[in-house]
PDB file of C-alpha atoms in Angstrom:
ATOM      1  CA  MET L 771       0.000   0.000   0.000  1.00  0.00           C
ATOM      2  CA  VAL L 772       2.809   2.398   0.915  1.00  0.00           C
ATOM      3  CA  THR L 773       4.564   1.525  -2.355  1.00  0.00           C
ATOM      4  CA  ILE L 774       1.421   2.377  -4.359  1.00  0.00           C
ATOM      5  CA  LEU L 775       0.976   5.744  -2.600  1.00  0.00           C
ATOM      6  CA  ALA L 776       4.629   6.597  -3.109  1.00  0.00           C
ATOM      7  CA  GLY L 777       4.323   5.692  -6.778  1.00  0.00           C
ATOM      8  CA  LYS L 778       1.303   7.999  -7.200  1.00  0.00           C
ATOM      9  CA  TRP L 779       3.118  10.838  -5.475  1.00  0.00           C
ATOM     10  CA  ILE L 780       6.143  10.423  -7.745  1.00  0.00           C
ATOM     11  CA  LEU L 781       3.897  10.242 -10.823  1.00  0.00           C
ATOM     12  CA  ARG L 782       2.065  13.424  -9.874  1.00  0.00           C
ATOM     13  CA  SER L 783       5.324  15.236  -9.195  1.00  0.00           C
ATOM     14  CA  VAL L 784       6.644  14.237 -12.611  1.00  0.00           C
ATOM     15  CA  LEU L 785       3.384  15.288 -14.253  1.00  0.00           C
ATOM     16  CA  LEU L 786       3.483  18.636 -12.431  1.00  0.00           C
ATOM     17  CA  LEU L 787       7.042  19.248 -13.598  1.00  0.00           C
ATOM     18  CA  LEU L 788       6.090  18.309 -17.151  1.00  0.00           C
ATOM     19  CA  CYS L 789       3.084  20.594 -17.013  1.00  0.00           C
ATOM     20  CA  CYS L 790       5.256  23.498 -15.886  1.00  0.00           C
ATOM     21  CA  LEU L 791       7.652  22.842 -18.769  1.00  0.00           C
ATOM     22  CA  LEU L 792       4.750  22.792 -21.221  1.00  0.00           C
ATOM     23  CA  CYS L 793       3.406  26.070 -19.814  1.00  0.00           C
ATOM     24  CA  GLU L 794       6.811  27.692 -20.200  1.00  0.00           C
ATOM     25  CA  ALA L 795       6.881  26.425 -23.783  1.00  0.00           C
ATOM     26  CA  GLY L 796       3.808  28.494 -24.668  1.00  0.00           C
ATOM     27  CA  ASP L 797       0.543  27.362 -23.090  1.00  0.00           C
ATOM     28  CA  GLU L 798      -2.521  29.265 -24.313  1.00  0.00           C
ATOM     29  CA  THR L 799      -3.256  32.262 -22.094  1.00  0.00           C
ATOM     30  CA  VAL L 800      -6.689  33.714 -21.367  1.00  0.00           C
ATOM     31  CA  THR L 801      -6.639  37.494 -20.915  1.00  0.00           C
ATOM     32  CA  LEU L 802      -9.183  39.104 -18.600  1.00  0.00           C
ATOM     33  CA  GLN L 803      -9.773  42.752 -17.779  1.00  0.00           C
ATOM     34  CA  GLU L 804     -11.851  43.548 -14.719  1.00  0.00           C
ATOM     35  CA  VAL L 805     -13.025  46.490 -12.620  1.00  0.00           C
ATOM     36  CA  GLU L 806     -11.596  46.848  -9.131  1.00  0.00           C
ATOM     37  CA  GLY L 807     -13.907  45.726  -6.327  1.00  0.00           C
ATOM     38  CA  THR L 808     -15.857  43.201  -8.372  1.00  0.00           C
ATOM     39  CA  THR L 809     -16.007  39.406  -8.166  1.00  0.00           C
ATOM     40  CA  ILE L 810     -14.530  37.430 -11.055  1.00  0.00           C
ATOM     41  CA  THR L 811     -14.364  33.742 -11.937  1.00  0.00           C
ATOM     42  CA  LEU L 812     -11.525  32.141 -13.893  1.00  0.00           C
ATOM     43  CA  HIS L 813     -13.377  29.539 -15.951  1.00  0.00           C
ATOM     44  CA  THR L 814     -11.169  26.621 -16.969  1.00  0.00           C
ATOM     45  CA  GLY L 815     -13.331  24.966 -19.635  1.00  0.00           C
ATOM     46  CA  ILE L 816     -12.693  21.630 -17.916  1.00  0.00           C
ATOM     47  CA  THR L 817     -15.576  19.365 -16.884  1.00  0.00           C
ATOM     48  CA  GLY L 818     -15.774  16.254 -14.733  1.00  0.00           C
ATOM     49  CA  ILE L 819     -12.488  16.435 -12.839  1.00  0.00           C
ATOM     50  CA  GLN L 820     -11.892  13.240 -10.902  1.00  0.00           C
ATOM     51  CA  SER L 821     -12.809  13.442  -7.248  1.00  0.00           C
ATOM     52  CA  ASP L 822      -9.302  12.456  -6.154  1.00  0.00           C
ATOM     53  CA  ALA L 823      -7.520  14.952  -8.441  1.00  0.00           C
ATOM     54  CA  GLN L 824      -5.053  17.455  -7.054  1.00  0.00           C
ATOM     55  CA  ILE L 825      -5.946  21.044  -8.040  1.00  0.00           C
ATOM     56  CA  MET L 826      -3.379  23.773  -7.674  1.00  0.00           C
ATOM     57  CA  TRP L 827      -3.546  27.512  -8.451  1.00  0.00           C
ATOM     58  CA  ILE L 828      -0.329  29.532  -8.686  1.00  0.00           C
ATOM     59  CA  TYR L 829      -0.075  33.333  -8.935  1.00  0.00           C
ATOM     60  CA  GLY L 830       2.493  36.038  -9.661  1.00  0.00           C
ATOM     61  CA  PRO L 831       2.381  39.680 -10.764  1.00  0.00           C
ATOM     62  CA  GLU L 832       4.452  38.868 -13.856  1.00  0.00           C
ATOM     63  CA  LYS L 833       5.097  35.154 -13.603  1.00  0.00           C
ATOM     64  CA  ALA L 834       3.195  32.508 -11.634  1.00  0.00           C
ATOM     65  CA  LYS L 835       5.411  31.578  -8.659  1.00  0.00           C
ATOM     66  CA  GLU L 836       3.329  31.719  -5.474  1.00  0.00           C
ATOM     67  CA  LYS L 837       0.997  28.827  -4.663  1.00  0.00           C
ATOM     68  CA  ILE L 838      -2.226  30.487  -3.544  1.00  0.00           C
ATOM     69  CA  LEU L 839      -4.518  27.415  -3.470  1.00  0.00           C
ATOM     70  CA  ASN L 840      -3.872  23.689  -3.195  1.00  0.00           C
ATOM     71  CA  SER L 841      -6.720  21.209  -2.994  1.00  0.00           C
ATOM     72  CA  GLN L 842      -6.227  17.460  -2.747  1.00  0.00           C
ATOM     73  CA  VAL L 843      -7.832  14.374  -1.303  1.00  0.00           C
ATOM     74  CA  PHE L 844      -6.225  13.047   1.870  1.00  0.00           C
ATOM     75  CA  LYS L 845      -7.620   9.955   3.573  1.00  0.00           C
ATOM     76  CA  GLY L 846     -10.896  10.340   1.733  1.00  0.00           C
ATOM     77  CA  GLU L 847     -11.323  14.029   2.618  1.00  0.00           C
ATOM     78  CA  ASN L 848     -10.796  17.112   0.506  1.00  0.00           C
ATOM     79  CA  VAL L 849      -8.177  19.356   2.069  1.00  0.00           C
ATOM     80  CA  THR L 850      -7.779  22.870   0.651  1.00  0.00           C
ATOM     81  CA  ASP L 851      -5.068  25.308   1.674  1.00  0.00           C
ATOM     82  CA  ILE L 852      -5.334  29.004   0.738  1.00  0.00           C
ATOM     83  CA  SER L 853      -2.556  31.557   1.107  1.00  0.00           C
ATOM     84  CA  GLU L 854      -2.931  34.457   3.538  1.00  0.00           C
ATOM     85  CA  ARG L 855      -2.852  36.940   0.650  1.00  0.00           C
ATOM     86  CA  PHE L 856      -6.190  35.665  -0.659  1.00  0.00           C
ATOM     87  CA  LYS L 857      -7.626  34.330   2.602  1.00  0.00           C
ATOM     88  CA  GLU L 858     -11.439  34.119   2.526  1.00  0.00           C
ATOM     89  CA  ARG L 859     -11.518  35.638  -0.965  1.00  0.00           C
ATOM     90  CA  LEU L 860     -11.064  32.465  -3.015  1.00  0.00           C
ATOM     91  CA  GLN L 861     -13.585  29.786  -3.856  1.00  0.00           C
ATOM     92  CA  LEU L 862     -12.764  26.626  -5.817  1.00  0.00           C
ATOM     93  CA  ASP L 863     -15.073  24.556  -7.966  1.00  0.00           C
ATOM     94  CA  ARG L 864     -13.588  21.052  -7.750  1.00  0.00           C
ATOM     95  CA  ILE L 865     -15.659  19.780 -10.661  1.00  0.00           C
ATOM     96  CA  SER L 866     -14.207  22.254 -13.195  1.00  0.00           C
ATOM     97  CA  GLY L 867     -11.254  23.683 -11.262  1.00  0.00           C
ATOM     98  CA  ALA L 868     -12.681  27.227 -11.761  1.00  0.00           C
ATOM     99  CA  LEU L 869     -11.438  29.824  -9.287  1.00  0.00           C
ATOM    100  CA  THR L 870     -13.626  32.673  -8.002  1.00  0.00           C
ATOM    101  CA  ILE L 871     -11.918  35.769  -6.573  1.00  0.00           C
ATOM    102  CA  ARG L 872     -14.026  38.150  -4.498  1.00  0.00           C
ATOM    103  CA  ASN L 873     -13.349  41.876  -4.114  1.00  0.00           C
ATOM    104  CA  ILE L 874     -10.464  41.828  -6.550  1.00  0.00           C
ATOM    105  CA  SER L 875      -8.053  44.765  -6.380  1.00  0.00           C
ATOM    106  CA  ARG L 876      -5.483  46.314  -8.698  1.00  0.00           C
ATOM    107  CA  THR L 877      -2.729  44.586  -6.703  1.00  0.00           C
ATOM    108  CA  ASP L 878      -4.283  41.272  -7.733  1.00  0.00           C
ATOM    109  CA  SER L 879      -3.396  41.878 -11.376  1.00  0.00           C
ATOM    110  CA  GLY L 880      -1.020  39.275 -12.797  1.00  0.00           C
ATOM    111  CA  VAL L 881      -0.670  35.711 -14.026  1.00  0.00           C
ATOM    112  CA  TYR L 882      -2.837  32.883 -12.627  1.00  0.00           C
ATOM    113  CA  LEU L 883      -1.807  29.317 -13.463  1.00  0.00           C
ATOM    114  CA  LEU L 884      -3.992  26.226 -12.920  1.00  0.00           C
ATOM    115  CA  HIS L 885      -2.667  22.668 -12.575  1.00  0.00           C
ATOM    116  CA  VAL L 886      -5.048  19.709 -12.463  1.00  0.00           C
ATOM    117  CA  ILE L 887      -3.144  16.497 -11.727  1.00  0.00           C
ATOM    118  CA  THR L 888      -4.863  13.158 -12.250  1.00  0.00           C
ATOM    119  CA  ASP L 889      -3.972  10.302 -14.567  1.00  0.00           C
ATOM    120  CA  HIS L 890      -3.500  12.971 -17.215  1.00  0.00           C
ATOM    121  CA  LEU L 891      -2.426  16.619 -17.133  1.00  0.00           C
ATOM    122  CA  SER L 892      -4.609  19.710 -17.486  1.00  0.00           C
ATOM    123  CA  SER L 893      -3.463  23.283 -17.185  1.00  0.00           C
ATOM    124  CA  ARG L 894      -4.728  26.762 -17.899  1.00  0.00           C
ATOM    125  CA  THR L 895      -3.063  30.198 -17.739  1.00  0.00           C
ATOM    126  CA  PHE L 896      -4.890  33.462 -17.129  1.00  0.00           C
ATOM    127  CA  ASN L 897      -3.507  36.970 -17.471  1.00  0.00           C
ATOM    128  CA  VAL L 898      -5.722  39.228 -15.341  1.00  0.00           C
ATOM    129  CA  SER L 899      -5.605  43.038 -15.462  1.00  0.00           C
ATOM    130  CA  VAL L 900      -7.594  44.938 -12.841  1.00  0.00           C
ATOM    131  CA  TYR L 901      -8.422  48.629 -13.319  1.00  0.00           C
ATOM    132  CA  ALA L 902      -9.969  51.261 -11.116  1.00  0.00           C
ATOM    133  CA  PRO L 903     -13.191  52.747 -12.532  1.00  0.00           C
ATOM    134  CA  VAL L 904     -12.535  56.030 -14.324  1.00  0.00           C
ATOM    135  CA  SER L 905     -13.647  59.367 -12.899  1.00  0.00           C
ATOM    136  CA  THR L 906     -16.249  61.597 -14.520  1.00  0.00           C
ATOM    137  CA  PRO L 907     -14.595  64.327 -16.638  1.00  0.00           C
ATOM    138  CA  VAL L 908     -15.157  68.013 -15.811  1.00  0.00           C
ATOM    139  CA  ILE L 909     -15.561  70.781 -18.416  1.00  0.00           C
ATOM    140  CA  ILE L 910     -14.502  74.359 -17.619  1.00  0.00           C
ATOM    141  CA  ASN L 911     -14.143  77.620 -19.545  1.00  0.00           C
ATOM    142  CA  GLN L 912     -10.451  78.472 -19.828  1.00  0.00           C
ATOM    143  CA  ARG L 913     -10.957  82.240 -20.120  1.00  0.00           C
ATOM    144  CA  ALA L 914     -11.155  84.404 -17.024  1.00  0.00           C
ATOM    145  CA  LYS L 915     -13.719  86.590 -18.792  1.00  0.00           C
ATOM    146  CA  GLN L 916     -16.265  85.963 -21.508  1.00  0.00           C
ATOM    147  CA  SER L 917     -16.728  88.017 -24.630  1.00  0.00           C
ATOM    148  CA  VAL L 918     -19.742  90.019 -25.752  1.00  0.00           C
ATOM    149  CA  ILE L 919     -18.919  89.163 -29.365  1.00  0.00           C
ATOM    150  CA  SER L 920     -21.018  86.119 -30.228  1.00  0.00           C
ATOM    151  CA  THR L 921     -18.722  85.112 -33.100  1.00  0.00           C
ATOM    152  CA  GLU L 922     -15.626  84.963 -30.908  1.00  0.00           C
ATOM    153  CA  SER L 923     -14.274  81.528 -29.961  1.00  0.00           C
ATOM    154  CA  CYS L 924     -15.057  79.794 -26.691  1.00  0.00           C
ATOM    155  CA  PHE L 925     -12.023  78.082 -25.131  1.00  0.00           C
ATOM    156  CA  LEU L 926     -12.903  74.983 -23.114  1.00  0.00           C
ATOM    157  CA  LEU L 927     -10.901  72.452 -21.141  1.00  0.00           C
ATOM    158  CA  CYS L 928     -11.942  68.915 -20.234  1.00  0.00           C
ATOM    159  CA  SER L 929     -10.112  67.455 -17.226  1.00  0.00           C
ATOM    160  CA  VAL L 930     -10.125  64.102 -15.436  1.00  0.00           C
ATOM    161  CA  GLU L 931      -8.103  62.232 -12.825  1.00  0.00           C
ATOM    162  CA  ASN L 932      -5.523  60.041 -14.501  1.00  0.00           C
ATOM    163  CA  GLY L 933      -5.114  56.309 -13.960  1.00  0.00           C
ATOM    164  CA  GLU L 934      -3.751  53.172 -15.565  1.00  0.00           C
ATOM    165  CA  ASP L 935      -4.605  53.049 -19.258  1.00  0.00           C
ATOM    166  CA  VAL L 936      -6.960  56.062 -18.965  1.00  0.00           C
ATOM    167  CA  LYS L 937      -7.658  58.042 -22.136  1.00  0.00           C
ATOM    168  CA  LEU L 938      -9.524  61.345 -22.495  1.00  0.00           C
ATOM    169  CA  SER L 939     -11.387  62.217 -25.709  1.00  0.00           C
ATOM    170  CA  TRP L 940     -13.578  64.911 -27.244  1.00  0.00           C
ATOM    171  CA  TYR L 941     -16.435  63.792 -29.525  1.00  0.00           C
ATOM    172  CA  ARG L 942     -18.451  65.948 -31.911  1.00  0.00           C
ATOM    173  CA  LYS L 943     -21.672  64.016 -32.349  1.00  0.00           C
ATOM    174  CA  ASN L 944     -20.280  60.493 -32.903  1.00  0.00           C
ATOM    175  CA  GLU L 945     -16.927  61.574 -34.309  1.00  0.00           C
ATOM    176  CA  LYS L 946     -13.799  61.503 -32.156  1.00  0.00           C
ATOM    177  CA  ILE L 947     -11.980  64.795 -32.784  1.00  0.00           C
ATOM    178  CA  SER L 948      -9.149  64.613 -30.204  1.00  0.00           C
ATOM    179  CA  ILE L 949      -7.649  62.241 -27.635  1.00  0.00           C
ATOM    180  CA  THR L 950      -4.892  62.278 -24.997  1.00  0.00           C
ATOM    181  CA  ASN L 951      -3.325  60.061 -22.356  1.00  0.00           C
ATOM    182  CA  ASN L 952      -0.322  60.121 -20.022  1.00  0.00           C
ATOM    183  CA  THR L 953       1.602  57.227 -18.490  1.00  0.00           C
ATOM    184  CA  ASP L 954       2.329  59.389 -15.446  1.00  0.00           C
ATOM    185  CA  VAL L 955      -0.793  58.602 -13.412  1.00  0.00           C
ATOM    186  CA  SER L 956       0.022  61.349 -10.877  1.00  0.00           C
ATOM    187  CA  VAL L 957      -0.793  64.016 -13.495  1.00  0.00           C
ATOM    188  CA  HIS L 958      -4.362  64.975 -14.408  1.00  0.00           C
ATOM    189  CA  LEU L 959      -5.394  64.553 -18.017  1.00  0.00           C
ATOM    190  CA  ASN L 960      -6.451  67.789 -19.754  1.00  0.00           C
ATOM    191  CA  LEU L 961      -7.827  68.159 -23.260  1.00  0.00           C
ATOM    192  CA  PRO L 962      -8.699  71.597 -24.755  1.00  0.00           C
ATOM    193  CA  LEU L 963     -11.475  72.405 -27.191  1.00  0.00           C
ATOM    194  CA  GLN L 964     -12.139  75.615 -29.164  1.00  0.00           C
ATOM    195  CA  ILE L 965     -15.594  76.284 -30.606  1.00  0.00           C
ATOM    196  CA  GLN L 966     -17.726  79.251 -31.656  1.00  0.00           C
ATOM    197  CA  HIS L 967     -20.418  80.683 -29.370  1.00  0.00           C
ATOM    198  CA  ASN L 968     -23.045  80.038 -32.025  1.00  0.00           C
ATOM    199  CA  ASP L 969     -21.959  76.412 -32.637  1.00  0.00           C
ATOM    200  CA  THR L 970     -24.977  74.083 -32.666  1.00  0.00           C
ATOM    201  CA  ASN L 971     -23.117  70.752 -32.695  1.00  0.00           C
ATOM    202  CA  THR L 972     -23.273  68.269 -29.833  1.00  0.00           C
ATOM    203  CA  TYR L 973     -20.013  67.781 -27.946  1.00  0.00           C
ATOM    204  CA  ILE L 974     -19.164  65.252 -25.230  1.00  0.00           C
ATOM    205  CA  CYS L 975     -15.986  64.579 -23.274  1.00  0.00           C
ATOM    206  CA  VAL L 976     -15.250  60.905 -22.543  1.00  0.00           C
ATOM    207  CA  SER L 977     -12.841  59.370 -20.036  1.00  0.00           C
ATOM    208  CA  ALA L 978     -12.246  55.650 -20.504  1.00  0.00           C
ATOM    209  CA  ASN L 979     -10.013  52.726 -19.738  1.00  0.00           C
ATOM    210  CA  SER L 980     -10.287  49.096 -20.769  1.00  0.00           C
ATOM    211  CA  VAL L 981     -13.172  48.292 -18.428  1.00  0.00           C
ATOM    212  CA  SER L 982     -15.168  51.499 -17.838  1.00  0.00           C
ATOM    213  CA  ASN L 983     -16.000  54.907 -19.241  1.00  0.00           C
ATOM    214  CA  LYS L 984     -17.686  58.136 -18.115  1.00  0.00           C
ATOM    215  CA  THR L 985     -19.045  60.986 -20.231  1.00  0.00           C
ATOM    216  CA  THR L 986     -19.868  64.659 -19.709  1.00  0.00           C
ATOM    217  CA  SER L 987     -21.932  66.597 -22.237  1.00  0.00           C
ATOM    218  CA  LEU L 988     -21.021  70.157 -23.166  1.00  0.00           C
ATOM    219  CA  ASN L 989     -23.695  72.760 -22.508  1.00  0.00           C
ATOM    220  CA  ILE L 990     -22.644  75.612 -24.803  1.00  0.00           C
ATOM    221  CA  THR L 991     -25.106  78.060 -23.234  1.00  0.00           C
ATOM    222  CA  GLN L 992     -23.737  77.348 -19.777  1.00  0.00           C
ATOM    223  CA  HIS L 993     -20.025  77.076 -20.535  1.00  0.00           C
ATOM    224  CA  CYS L 994     -19.839  79.769 -23.247  1.00  0.00           C
ATOM    225  CA  GLU L 995     -22.386  82.215 -21.852  1.00  0.00           C
ATOM    226  CA  VAL L 996     -22.045  85.701 -23.342  1.00  0.00           C
ATOM    227  CA  SER L 997     -21.507  88.517 -20.841  1.00  0.00           C
ATOM    228  CA  VAL L 998     -20.006  92.001 -20.781  1.00  0.00           C
ATOM    229  CA  ASP L 999     -16.241  92.325 -20.574  1.00  0.00           C
ATOM    230  CA  CYS L1000     -15.010  93.758 -17.316  1.00  0.00           C
ATOM    231  CA  PRO L1001     -11.317  94.787 -17.185  1.00  0.00           C
ATOM    232  CA  PRO L1002      -9.583  93.406 -14.089  1.00  0.00           C
ATOM    233  CA  LEU L1003      -8.644  96.914 -12.793  1.00  0.00           C
ATOM    234  CA  LEU L1004     -12.133  98.361 -13.292  1.00  0.00           C
ATOM    235  CA  LEU L1005     -13.742  96.593 -10.374  1.00  0.00           C
ATOM    236  CA  PRO L1006     -11.579  98.238  -7.651  1.00  0.00           C
ATOM    237  CA  ALA L1007     -12.145 101.623  -9.320  1.00  0.00           C
ATOM    238  CA  LEU L1008     -15.900 101.096  -9.301  1.00  0.00           C
ATOM    239  CA  ILE L1009     -15.804 100.130  -5.646  1.00  0.00           C
ATOM    240  CA  SER L1010     -13.758 103.241  -4.760  1.00  0.00           C
ATOM    241  CA  ALA L1011     -16.130 105.496  -6.730  1.00  0.00           C
ATOM    242  CA  GLY L1012     -19.106 103.935  -5.027  1.00  0.00           C
ATOM    243  CA  LEU L1013     -17.624 104.531  -1.586  1.00  0.00           C
ATOM    244  CA  PHE L1014     -16.817 108.148  -2.493  1.00  0.00           C
ATOM    245  CA  VAL L1015     -20.379 108.795  -3.664  1.00  0.00           C
ATOM    246  CA  LEU L1016     -21.733 107.182  -0.505  1.00  0.00           C
ATOM    247  CA  LEU L1017     -19.518 109.457   1.617  1.00  0.00           C
ATOM    248  CA  ILE L1018     -20.742 112.554  -0.247  1.00  0.00           C
ATOM    249  CA  ILE L1019     -24.370 111.522   0.299  1.00  0.00           C
ATOM    250  CA  ILE L1020     -23.742 111.012   4.015  1.00  0.00           C
ATOM    251  CA  LEU L1021     -22.107 114.451   4.303  1.00  0.00           C
ATOM    252  CA  ILE L1022     -25.003 116.099   2.463  1.00  0.00           C
ATOM    253  CA  ILE L1023     -27.589 114.432   4.707  1.00  0.00           C
ATOM    254  CA  TRP L1024     -25.609 115.383   7.800  1.00  0.00           C
ATOM    255  CA  GLY L1025     -25.361 119.014   6.590  1.00  0.00           C
ATOM    256  CA  ILE L1026     -29.098 119.188   5.935  1.00  0.00           C
ATOM    257  CA  ARG L1027     -29.905 117.828   9.360  1.00  0.00           C
ATOM    258  CA  LEU L1028     -27.482 120.264  11.029  1.00  0.00           C
ATOM    259  CA  LYS L1029     -28.966 123.240   9.170  1.00  0.00           C
ATOM    260  CA  LYS L1030     -32.469 122.167  10.086  1.00  0.00           C
ATOM    261  CA  LYS L1031     -31.472 121.866  13.724  1.00  0.00           C
ATOM    262  CA  LYS L1032     -29.997 125.400  13.733  1.00  0.00           C
ATOM    263  CA  THR L1033     -33.150 126.755  12.077  1.00  0.00           C
ATOM    264  CA  GLN L1034     -35.263 125.239  14.831  1.00  0.00           C
ATOM    265  CA  GLU L1035     -33.076 126.855  17.537  1.00  0.00           C
ATOM    266  CA  ILE L1036     -33.230 130.519  16.120  1.00  0.00           C
ATOM    267  CA  PRO L1037     -36.874 131.331  17.150  1.00  0.00           C
ATOM    268  CA  ASP L1038     -36.056 130.564  20.788  1.00  0.00           C
ATOM    269  CA  VAL L1039     -33.143 133.020  20.701  1.00  0.00           C
ATOM    270  CA  LEU L1040     -35.264 135.696  19.125  1.00  0.00           C
ATOM    271  CA  THR L1041     -38.026 135.173  21.660  1.00  0.00           C
ATOM    272  CA  TYR L1042     -35.533 135.439  24.474  1.00  0.00           C
ATOM    273  CA  ALA L1043     -34.170 138.659  22.947  1.00  0.00           C
ATOM    274  CA  ASP L1044     -37.670 140.085  22.576  1.00  0.00           C
ATOM    275  CA  VAL L1045     -38.405 139.315  26.205  1.00  0.00           C
ATOM    276  CA  ASN L1046     -35.226 141.095  27.271  1.00  0.00           C
ATOM    277  CA  ILE L1047     -36.057 144.063  25.095  1.00  0.00           C
ATOM    278  CA  LYS L1048     -39.573 144.251  26.492  1.00  0.00           C
ATOM    279  CA  VAL L1049     -38.288 143.993  30.062  1.00  0.00           C
ATOM    280  CA  HIS L1050     -35.769 146.728  29.451  1.00  0.00           C
ATOM    281  CA  SER L1051     -38.437 148.866  27.749  1.00  0.00           C
ATOM    282  CA  ALA L1052     -40.761 148.446  30.691  1.00  0.00           C
ATOM    283  CA  GLU L1053     -38.057 149.386  33.146  1.00  0.00           C
ATOM    284  CA  ARG L1054     -37.100 152.394  31.024  1.00  0.00           C
ATOM    285  CA  ASP L1055     -40.737 153.534  30.807  1.00  0.00           C
ATOM    286  CA  LYS L1056     -41.067 153.209  34.557  1.00  0.00           C
ATOM    287  CA  GLU L1057     -37.909 155.161  35.155  1.00  0.00           C
ATOM    288  CA  GLU L1058     -39.077 157.877  32.774  1.00  0.00           C
ATOM    289  CA  GLU L1059     -42.433 157.964  34.516  1.00  0.00           C
ATOM    290  CA  ASN L1060     -40.740 158.260  37.878  1.00  0.00           C
ATOM    291  CA  ALA L1061     -38.488 160.924  36.475  1.00  0.00           C
ATOM    292  CA  THR L1062     -41.497 162.852  35.171  1.00  0.00           C
ATOM    293  CA  VAL L1063     -43.257 162.618  38.528  1.00  0.00           C
ATOM    294  CA  THR L1064     -40.183 163.855  40.301  1.00  0.00           C
ATOM    295  CA  ASP L1065     -39.838 166.770  37.943  1.00  0.00           C
ATOM    296  CA  VAL L1066     -43.473 167.698  38.502  1.00  0.00           C
ATOM    297  CA  GLU L1067     -43.008 167.527  42.229  1.00  0.00           C
ATOM    298  CA  VAL L1068     -39.883 169.679  42.003  1.00  0.00           C
ATOM    299  CA  VAL L1069     -41.698 172.241  39.890  1.00  0.00           C
ATOM    300  CA  ARG L1070     -44.569 172.137  42.305  1.00  0.00           C
ATOM    301  CA  ASP L1071     -42.284 172.683  45.264  1.00  0.00           C
ATOM    302  CA  LEU L1072     -40.620 175.552  43.488  1.00  0.00           C
ATOM    303  CA  VAL L1073     -44.000 177.164  42.829  1.00  0.00           C
ATOM    304  CA  VAL L1074     -45.076 176.753  46.434  1.00  0.00           C
ATOM    305  CA  TYR L1075     -41.755 178.067  47.699  1.00  0.00           C
ATOM    306  CA  SER L1076     -42.043 181.075  45.372  1.00  0.00           C
ATOM    307  CA  ASP L1077     -45.535 181.787  46.608  1.00  0.00           C
ATOM    308  CA  VAL L1078     -44.401 181.587  50.238  1.00  0.00           C
ATOM    309  CA  ARG L1079     -41.607 184.091  49.690  1.00  0.00           C
ATOM    310  CA  ARG L1080     -43.936 186.411  47.906  1.00  0.00           C
ATOM    311  CA  SER L1081     -46.382 186.324  50.787  1.00  0.00           C
ATOM    312  CA  LYS L1082     -43.730 187.343  53.244  1.00  0.00           C
TER     313      LYS L1082
END
């Protein structure tokens, strides 16, 4: 019994080595492109794998080197080992050898190699590329001011966050009129467009990679709205003039109120002066009256005194 088991182990090892040599010689590779965060299944195209077959999946960013799953029958039980890198994210179909990867990320891109070892050899190679979904492009007007001349050009700029294999394009109706990309993913992608204010065509900006795309339509009325030119230095001058006019108005109002207040105070002064004049007039009249009485009395006394002397 031990001899038979040892013979099977040696046979499988030889078959595995042969399979690896065949894969290096140019095994057919299935290429897959997926969106980050999704669940994918690497379908093998194999059916009816023997229940006692050994199934092995190997992975590597550029070349399959790391054993990430090994499933075999041991003492009548299926024993499956999964690497820590993919722990609880892998699921194996032992009938077809298909591998399901949950929540796949961009760091999971690379080469996946399947070995099915039974009485005969089966192998499959998968080249998986995982991309982040592209961002929605943004359209802005490049000019700081907009022209009142309706025939003048409108200068637009479409911008989007860069990423692996991201391309940015302008379309007029269904025709692609310009495209750009940049291998430096740290730099935003920008694509200019020049049109006339009275242009009636339909324009859209499209950001895309191999697995997703986003579009933004150009609203010419919104992005190329006609308005009056305003020189950059005119605004401060207008503000200064406005403040000066406001100051003048405040001074005028203050002057009017002050003049009105003085006008209201003058009658009181005049009344007070009249009262003083009347008081002084009354006193003067009284003094004159007293003076008159005194003079009369003096004259009278003189007359009486004259009469007395005459009598003597």
